[in-house]
Coordinates of C-alpha atoms in Angstrom, one line a residue:
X1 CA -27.3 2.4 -21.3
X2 CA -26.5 0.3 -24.4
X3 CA -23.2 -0.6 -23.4
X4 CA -24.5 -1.7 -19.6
X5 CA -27.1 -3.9 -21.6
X6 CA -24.7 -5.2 -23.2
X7 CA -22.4 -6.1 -20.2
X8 CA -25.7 -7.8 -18.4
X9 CA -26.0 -9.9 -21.6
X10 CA -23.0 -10.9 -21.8
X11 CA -22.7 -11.7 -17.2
X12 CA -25.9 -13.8 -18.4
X13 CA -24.3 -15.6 -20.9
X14 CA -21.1 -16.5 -18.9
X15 CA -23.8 -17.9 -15.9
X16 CA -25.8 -19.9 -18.3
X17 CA -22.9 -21.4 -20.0
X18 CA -21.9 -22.7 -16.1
X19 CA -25.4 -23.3 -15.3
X20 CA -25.2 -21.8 -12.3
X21 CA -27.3 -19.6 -10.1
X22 CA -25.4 -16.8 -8.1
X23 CA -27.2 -16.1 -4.8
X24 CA -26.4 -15.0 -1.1
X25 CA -25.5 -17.3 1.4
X26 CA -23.8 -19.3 -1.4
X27 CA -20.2 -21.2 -1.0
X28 CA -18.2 -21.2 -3.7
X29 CA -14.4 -20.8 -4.3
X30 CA -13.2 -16.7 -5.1
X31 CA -9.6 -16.3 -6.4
X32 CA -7.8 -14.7 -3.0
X33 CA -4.2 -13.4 -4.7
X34 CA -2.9 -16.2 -7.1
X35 CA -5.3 -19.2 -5.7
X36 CA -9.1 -20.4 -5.3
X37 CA -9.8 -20.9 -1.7
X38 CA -13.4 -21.8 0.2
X39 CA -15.7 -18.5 0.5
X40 CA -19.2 -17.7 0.6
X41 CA -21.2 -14.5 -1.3
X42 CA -22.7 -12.3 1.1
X43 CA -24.1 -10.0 -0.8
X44 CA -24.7 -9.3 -4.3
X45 CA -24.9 -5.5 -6.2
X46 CA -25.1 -3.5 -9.1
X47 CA -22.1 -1.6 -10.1
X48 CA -22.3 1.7 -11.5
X49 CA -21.1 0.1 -15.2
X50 CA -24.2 -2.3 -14.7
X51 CA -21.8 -5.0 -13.8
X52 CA -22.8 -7.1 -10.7
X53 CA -20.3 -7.6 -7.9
X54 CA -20.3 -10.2 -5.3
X55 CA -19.9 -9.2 -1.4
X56 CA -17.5 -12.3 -0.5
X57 CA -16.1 -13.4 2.7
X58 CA -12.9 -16.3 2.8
X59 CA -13.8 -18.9 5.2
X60 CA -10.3 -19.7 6.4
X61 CA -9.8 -15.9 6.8
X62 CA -10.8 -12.7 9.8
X63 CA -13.5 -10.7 8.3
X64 CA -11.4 -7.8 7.9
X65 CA -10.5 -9.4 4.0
X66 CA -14.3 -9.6 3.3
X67 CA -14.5 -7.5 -0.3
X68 CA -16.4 -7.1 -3.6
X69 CA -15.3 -9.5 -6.2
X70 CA -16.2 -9.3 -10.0
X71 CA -17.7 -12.4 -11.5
X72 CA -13.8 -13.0 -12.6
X73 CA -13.2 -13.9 -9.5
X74 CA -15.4 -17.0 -9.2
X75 CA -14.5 -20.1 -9.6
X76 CA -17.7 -21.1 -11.8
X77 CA -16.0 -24.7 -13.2
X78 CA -16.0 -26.3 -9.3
X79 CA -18.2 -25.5 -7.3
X80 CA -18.9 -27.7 -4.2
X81 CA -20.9 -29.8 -3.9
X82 CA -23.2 -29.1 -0.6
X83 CA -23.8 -25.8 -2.6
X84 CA -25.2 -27.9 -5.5
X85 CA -28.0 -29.4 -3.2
X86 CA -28.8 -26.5 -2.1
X87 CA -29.0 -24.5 -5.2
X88 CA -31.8 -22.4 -5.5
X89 CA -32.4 -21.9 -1.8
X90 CA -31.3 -18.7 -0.9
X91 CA -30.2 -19.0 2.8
X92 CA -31.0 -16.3 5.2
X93 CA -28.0 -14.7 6.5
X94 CA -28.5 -12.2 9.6
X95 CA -24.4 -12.0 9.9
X96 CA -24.2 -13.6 13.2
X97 CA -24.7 -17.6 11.8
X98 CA -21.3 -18.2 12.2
X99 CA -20.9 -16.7 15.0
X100 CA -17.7 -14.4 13.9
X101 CA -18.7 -11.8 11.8
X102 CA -20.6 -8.7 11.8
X103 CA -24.1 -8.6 10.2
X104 CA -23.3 -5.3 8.1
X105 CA -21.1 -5.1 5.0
X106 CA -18.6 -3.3 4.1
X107 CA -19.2 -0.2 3.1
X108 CA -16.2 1.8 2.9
X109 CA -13.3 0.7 1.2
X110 CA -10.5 3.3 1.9
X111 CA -10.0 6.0 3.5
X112 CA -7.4 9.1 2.9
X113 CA -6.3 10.5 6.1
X114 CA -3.1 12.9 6.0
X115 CA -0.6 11.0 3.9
X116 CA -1.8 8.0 4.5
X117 CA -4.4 6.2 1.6
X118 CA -5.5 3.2 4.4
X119 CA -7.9 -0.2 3.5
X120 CA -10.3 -0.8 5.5
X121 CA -11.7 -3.6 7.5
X122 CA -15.5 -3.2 8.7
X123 CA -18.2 -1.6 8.3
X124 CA -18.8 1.8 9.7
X125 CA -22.3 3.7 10.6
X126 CA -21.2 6.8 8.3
X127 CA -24.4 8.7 7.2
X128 CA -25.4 7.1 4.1
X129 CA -24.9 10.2 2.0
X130 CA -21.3 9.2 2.8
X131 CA -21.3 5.2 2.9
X132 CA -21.2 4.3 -0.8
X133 CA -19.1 6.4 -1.9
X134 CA -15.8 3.7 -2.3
X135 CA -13.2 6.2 -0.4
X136 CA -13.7 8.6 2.1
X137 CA -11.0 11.7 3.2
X138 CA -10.9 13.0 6.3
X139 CA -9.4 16.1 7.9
X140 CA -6.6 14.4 9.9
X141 CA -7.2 17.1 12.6
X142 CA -10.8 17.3 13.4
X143 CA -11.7 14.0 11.9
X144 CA -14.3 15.9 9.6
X145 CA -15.5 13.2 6.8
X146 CA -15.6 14.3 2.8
X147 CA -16.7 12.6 -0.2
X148 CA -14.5 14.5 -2.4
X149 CA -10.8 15.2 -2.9
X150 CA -11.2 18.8 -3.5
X151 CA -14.0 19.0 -0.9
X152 CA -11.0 18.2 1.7
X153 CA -8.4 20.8 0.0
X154 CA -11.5 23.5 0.5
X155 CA -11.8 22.5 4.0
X156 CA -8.1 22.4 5.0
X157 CA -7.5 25.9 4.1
X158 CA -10.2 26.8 6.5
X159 CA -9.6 24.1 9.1
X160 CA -8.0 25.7 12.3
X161 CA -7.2 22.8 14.0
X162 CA -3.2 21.1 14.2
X163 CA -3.8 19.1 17.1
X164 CA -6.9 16.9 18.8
X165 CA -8.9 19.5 20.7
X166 CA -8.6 19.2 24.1
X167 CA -5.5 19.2 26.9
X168 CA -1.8 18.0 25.9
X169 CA -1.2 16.2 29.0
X170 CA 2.0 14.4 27.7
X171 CA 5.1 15.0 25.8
X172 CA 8.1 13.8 25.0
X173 CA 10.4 14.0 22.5
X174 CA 7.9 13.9 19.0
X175 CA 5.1 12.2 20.9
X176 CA 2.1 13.8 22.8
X177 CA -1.0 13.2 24.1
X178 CA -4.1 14.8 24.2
X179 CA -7.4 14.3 26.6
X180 CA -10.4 15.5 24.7
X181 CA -13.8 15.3 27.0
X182 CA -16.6 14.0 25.0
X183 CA -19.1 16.0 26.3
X184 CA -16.6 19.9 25.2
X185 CA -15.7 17.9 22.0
X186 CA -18.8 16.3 21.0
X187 CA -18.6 16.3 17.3
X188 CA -14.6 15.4 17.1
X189 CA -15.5 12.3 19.0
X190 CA -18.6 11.1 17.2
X191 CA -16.4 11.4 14.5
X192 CA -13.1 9.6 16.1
X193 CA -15.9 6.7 16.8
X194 CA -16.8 6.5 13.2
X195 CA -13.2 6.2 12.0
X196 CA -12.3 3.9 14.7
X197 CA -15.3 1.4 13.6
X198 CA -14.0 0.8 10.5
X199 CA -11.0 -1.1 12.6
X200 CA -12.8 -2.4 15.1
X201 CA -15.2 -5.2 14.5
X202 CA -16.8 -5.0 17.7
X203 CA -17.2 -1.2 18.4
X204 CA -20.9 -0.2 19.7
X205 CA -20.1 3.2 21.0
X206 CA -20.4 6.0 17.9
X207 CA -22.9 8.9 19.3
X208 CA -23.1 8.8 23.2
X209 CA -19.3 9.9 23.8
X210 CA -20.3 12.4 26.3
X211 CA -19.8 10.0 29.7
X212 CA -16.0 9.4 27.8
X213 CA -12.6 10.9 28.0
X214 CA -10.4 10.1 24.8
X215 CA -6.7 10.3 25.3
X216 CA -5.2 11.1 21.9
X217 CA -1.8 9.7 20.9
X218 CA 0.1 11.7 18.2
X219 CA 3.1 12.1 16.4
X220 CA 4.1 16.0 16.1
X221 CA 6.1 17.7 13.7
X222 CA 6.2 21.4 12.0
X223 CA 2.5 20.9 10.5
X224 CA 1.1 19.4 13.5
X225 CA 0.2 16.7 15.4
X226 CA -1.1 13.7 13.6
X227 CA -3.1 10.8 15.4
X228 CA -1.3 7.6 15.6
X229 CA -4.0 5.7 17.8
X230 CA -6.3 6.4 20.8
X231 CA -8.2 4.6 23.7
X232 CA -11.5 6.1 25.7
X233 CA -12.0 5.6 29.7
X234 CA -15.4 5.8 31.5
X235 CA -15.6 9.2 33.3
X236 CA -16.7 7.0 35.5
X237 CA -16.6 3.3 35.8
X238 CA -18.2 1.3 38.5
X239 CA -15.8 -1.5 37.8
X240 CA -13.0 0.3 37.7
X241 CA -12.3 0.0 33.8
X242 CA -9.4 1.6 32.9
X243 CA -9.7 1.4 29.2
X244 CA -13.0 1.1 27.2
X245 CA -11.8 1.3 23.6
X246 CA -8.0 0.9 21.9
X247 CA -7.2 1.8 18.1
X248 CA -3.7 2.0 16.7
X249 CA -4.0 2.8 13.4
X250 CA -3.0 0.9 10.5
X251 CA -0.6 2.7 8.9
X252 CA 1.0 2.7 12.4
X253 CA 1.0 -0.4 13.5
X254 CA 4.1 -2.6 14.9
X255 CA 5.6 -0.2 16.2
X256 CA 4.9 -0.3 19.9
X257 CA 2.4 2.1 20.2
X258 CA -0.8 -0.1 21.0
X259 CA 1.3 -1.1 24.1
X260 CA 1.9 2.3 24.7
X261 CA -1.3 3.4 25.2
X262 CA -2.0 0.7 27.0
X263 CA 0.7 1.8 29.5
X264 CA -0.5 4.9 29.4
X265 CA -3.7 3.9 30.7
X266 CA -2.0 2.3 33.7
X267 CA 0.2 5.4 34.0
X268 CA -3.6 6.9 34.9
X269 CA -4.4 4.4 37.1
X270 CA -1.1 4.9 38.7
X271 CA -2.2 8.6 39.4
X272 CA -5.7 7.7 40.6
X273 CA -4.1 5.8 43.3
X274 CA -5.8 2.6 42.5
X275 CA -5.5 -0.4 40.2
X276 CA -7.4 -0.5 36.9
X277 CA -8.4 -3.2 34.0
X278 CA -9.4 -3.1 30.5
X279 CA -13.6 -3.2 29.5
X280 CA -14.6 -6.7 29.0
X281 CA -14.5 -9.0 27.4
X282 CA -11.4 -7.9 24.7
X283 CA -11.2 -8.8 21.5
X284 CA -9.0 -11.1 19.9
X285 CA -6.4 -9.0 19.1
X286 CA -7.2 -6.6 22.6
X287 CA -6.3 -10.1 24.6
X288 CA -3.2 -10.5 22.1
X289 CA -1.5 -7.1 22.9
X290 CA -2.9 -7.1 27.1
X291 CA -1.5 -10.5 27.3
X292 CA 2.2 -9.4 25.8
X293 CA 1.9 -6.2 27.7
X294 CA 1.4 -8.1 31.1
X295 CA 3.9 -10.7 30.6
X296 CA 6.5 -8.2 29.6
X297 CA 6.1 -5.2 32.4
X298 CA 5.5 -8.4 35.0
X299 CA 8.3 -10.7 34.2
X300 CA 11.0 -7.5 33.9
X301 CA 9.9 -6.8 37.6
X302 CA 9.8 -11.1 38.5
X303 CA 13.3 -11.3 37.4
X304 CA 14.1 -8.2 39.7
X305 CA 12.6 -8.9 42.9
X306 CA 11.9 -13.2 42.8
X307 CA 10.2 -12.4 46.1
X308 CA 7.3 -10.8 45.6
X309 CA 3.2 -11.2 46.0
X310 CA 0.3 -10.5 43.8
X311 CA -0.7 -7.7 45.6
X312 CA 2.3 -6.1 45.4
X313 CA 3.0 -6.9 41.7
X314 CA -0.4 -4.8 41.7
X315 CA 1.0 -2.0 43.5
X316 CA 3.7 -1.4 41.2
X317 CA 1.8 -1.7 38.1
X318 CA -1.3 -0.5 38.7
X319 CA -2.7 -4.0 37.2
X320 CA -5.7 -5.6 38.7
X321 CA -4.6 -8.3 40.6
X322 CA -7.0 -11.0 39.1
X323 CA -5.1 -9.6 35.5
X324 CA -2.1 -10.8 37.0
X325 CA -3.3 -13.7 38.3
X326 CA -4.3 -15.0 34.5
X327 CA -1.1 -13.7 32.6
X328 CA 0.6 -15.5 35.1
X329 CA -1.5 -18.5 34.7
X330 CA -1.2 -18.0 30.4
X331 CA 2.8 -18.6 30.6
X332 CA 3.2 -21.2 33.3
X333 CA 4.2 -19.1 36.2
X334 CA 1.3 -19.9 39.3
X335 CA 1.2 -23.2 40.7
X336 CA -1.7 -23.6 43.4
X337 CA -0.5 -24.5 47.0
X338 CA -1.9 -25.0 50.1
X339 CA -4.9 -22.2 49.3
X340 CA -2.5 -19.6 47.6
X341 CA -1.0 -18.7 44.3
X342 CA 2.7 -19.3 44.5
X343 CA 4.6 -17.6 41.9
X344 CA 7.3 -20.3 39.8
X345 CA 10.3 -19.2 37.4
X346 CA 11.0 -21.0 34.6
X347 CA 13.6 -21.9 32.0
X348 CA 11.1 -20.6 29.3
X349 CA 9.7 -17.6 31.3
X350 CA 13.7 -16.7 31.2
X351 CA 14.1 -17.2 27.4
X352 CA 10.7 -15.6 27.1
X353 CA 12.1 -11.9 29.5
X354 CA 15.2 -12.4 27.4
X355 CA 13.7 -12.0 24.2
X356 CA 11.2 -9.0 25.5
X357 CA 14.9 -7.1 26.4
X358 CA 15.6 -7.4 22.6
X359 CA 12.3 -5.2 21.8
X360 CA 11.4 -3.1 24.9
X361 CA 8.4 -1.0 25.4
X362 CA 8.2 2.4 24.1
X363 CA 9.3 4.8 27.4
X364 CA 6.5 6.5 29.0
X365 CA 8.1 9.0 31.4
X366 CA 6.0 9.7 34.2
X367 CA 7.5 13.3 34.9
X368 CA 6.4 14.0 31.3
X369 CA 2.8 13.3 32.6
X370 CA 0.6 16.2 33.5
X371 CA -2.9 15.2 34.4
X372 CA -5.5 15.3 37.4
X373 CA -8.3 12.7 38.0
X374 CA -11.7 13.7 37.7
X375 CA -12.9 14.7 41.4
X376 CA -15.3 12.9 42.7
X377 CA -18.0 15.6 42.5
X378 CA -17.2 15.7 38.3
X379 CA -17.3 11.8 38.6
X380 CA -20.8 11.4 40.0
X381 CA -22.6 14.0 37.3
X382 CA -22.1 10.4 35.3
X383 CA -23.4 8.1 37.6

């Protein structure tokens, strides 16, 4: 107690020598690496030690770099000068003034799942037993949640599970993928949810998983199958949503898999007999990786058959032909004549195919594939 007395003393002493008053909703410059850059307190709290810690997100940067700074970290010397007006009006923040980021803090920092220690972006609805707690392991099978290092070791002597419950319904080489119904697997997905929020700024779905299917994508060796990424489809979709909800996980990242699932979901589609399209509206980064993934599977085919319509670029690919249409549009390939799209190569759009050969997209083998839709019957129960 003495020496956290201490440490507020001498926190009080370093603000009044600055004269100035910490409070959230304040701008103020925060060291980010080796340089003071614009950013704004959030949220202010009491450490453990007694030390406070600031809650600061970097205007010029995504959310997902929000953290908790000491007072270190502050640029007290310079601070600008609309704050200065303003000083000692604490403004309301709901976390939606901006428009771009979410209203909830941070409340996990990392996460150990297998071998992978992995920094978190947003905040997750954990239990608030759990929320606090700085880093959180996880059973990298059944997603299971632990505050505690040895709490995990206990559990993964007794943990059954080496692969996503649920069907394999692919599998080639080291990869496989697994459907798990969120109704059978209700707990495993609630879970899946939870983890997946902490990458996903925009995720609403954590508890109702039963009306979902969650296709699994993992990377199996002699201890099991380890989850590289997922996305969740409607059971059934009115609009014909092929895709609800896409994670690749960090520590997996840029290394073609987020447009392999997203071929994979088309692969679906292709079995259903019918052309399907992503939930909207997409993220930033769930526009980034559809847009790449459309140009690339629709130019390789352009450049094969020069010939051909929207509807039956559709055909083959199982994309939705308004999709098309606007990946088209993006790159400079649809001119507008005489009341139809017409469909114009370009010196760039040949540079651009040229430079997708270089990196092509991770094989899906449709013979690998074992999977049959919902029947209509099943389909209706989740009308």
């Amino acid at each position: 107690d003495l020496e956290k007395m201490e440490s507020n003393n001498q926190m009080d002493v370093e603000l009044n020598q600055n004269n100035v008053d910490l409070y959230e909703g304040m701008d103020i410059n925060c060291l980010f690496e080796e340089d003071y850059i614009p950013a704004e307190i959030l949220k202010i709290r009491e450490s453990e030690d007694g030390e406070k810690e600031y809650y600061v997100h970097y205007h010029e940067f995504n959310i997902r770099l929000d953290n908790w700074v000491k007072i270190d970290s502050l640029d007290l010397d310079n601070i600008p000068d609309k704050t200065k007006k303003k000083r000692g009006k604490k403004r309301k923040l709901d976390g939606h003034d901006k428009g771009h980021r979410s209203p909830h803090v941070k409340n996990i920092q990392t996460i150990e799942l297998g071998r992978y220690e992995i920094d978190t972006w947003y905040f997750s609805p954990y239990p608030e037993e759990f929320a606090h707690t700085g880093k959180l392991y996880l059973c990298e099978f059944c997603l299971k949640y632990m505050k505690r290092k040895r709490t995990l070791q206990r559990h993964k002597i007794k943990c059954n599970l080496r692969h996503p419950p649920g069907n394999e319904i692919y599998r080639d080489g080291e990869l496989s993928v697994f459907e798990v119904d969120g109704r059978k697997n209700k707990i495993y997905c609630q879970n899946l949810c939870l983890l997946a929020k902490l990458f996903l700024d925009h995720k609403t779905l954590y508890y109702d998983v039963e009306p979902f299917l969650f296709y699994i994508l993992t990377e199996c060796d002699e201890r099991g199958c380890h989850m590289v990424g997922y996305f969740s489809k409607e059971k059934n979709s009115p609009n014909d949503y092929n895709l609800a909800c896409i994670l690749v996980l960090p520590s997996y990242q840029r290394r073609g898999y987020g447009k392999f699932l997203i071929g994979f979901s088309y692969e679906l589609s292709k079995k259903e007999g019918k052309p399907g399209t992503p939930e909207k509206p997409l993220s930033d980064l769930g526009l980034l990786g559809y847009r790449s993934y459309w140009t690339q599977v629709l130019l390789a085919i352009i450049m094969d058959h020069q010939n051909i319509s929207i509807k039956e670029l559709s055909n083959a690919t199982a994309i939705m032909p308004d999709d098309i249409i606007h990946a088209l549009q993006a790159i400079g390939l649809l001119k507008y004549y005489k009341g139809q799209h017409i469909i114009c190569i370009t010196r760039e759009a040949i540079e651009k195919h040229e430079n997708f050969k270089k990196r092509p997209l991770r094989f899906i083998d449709p013979a690998a594939l074992h999977w049959v839709p919902l029947s209509e019957e099943e389909k209706n129960k989740y009308r």
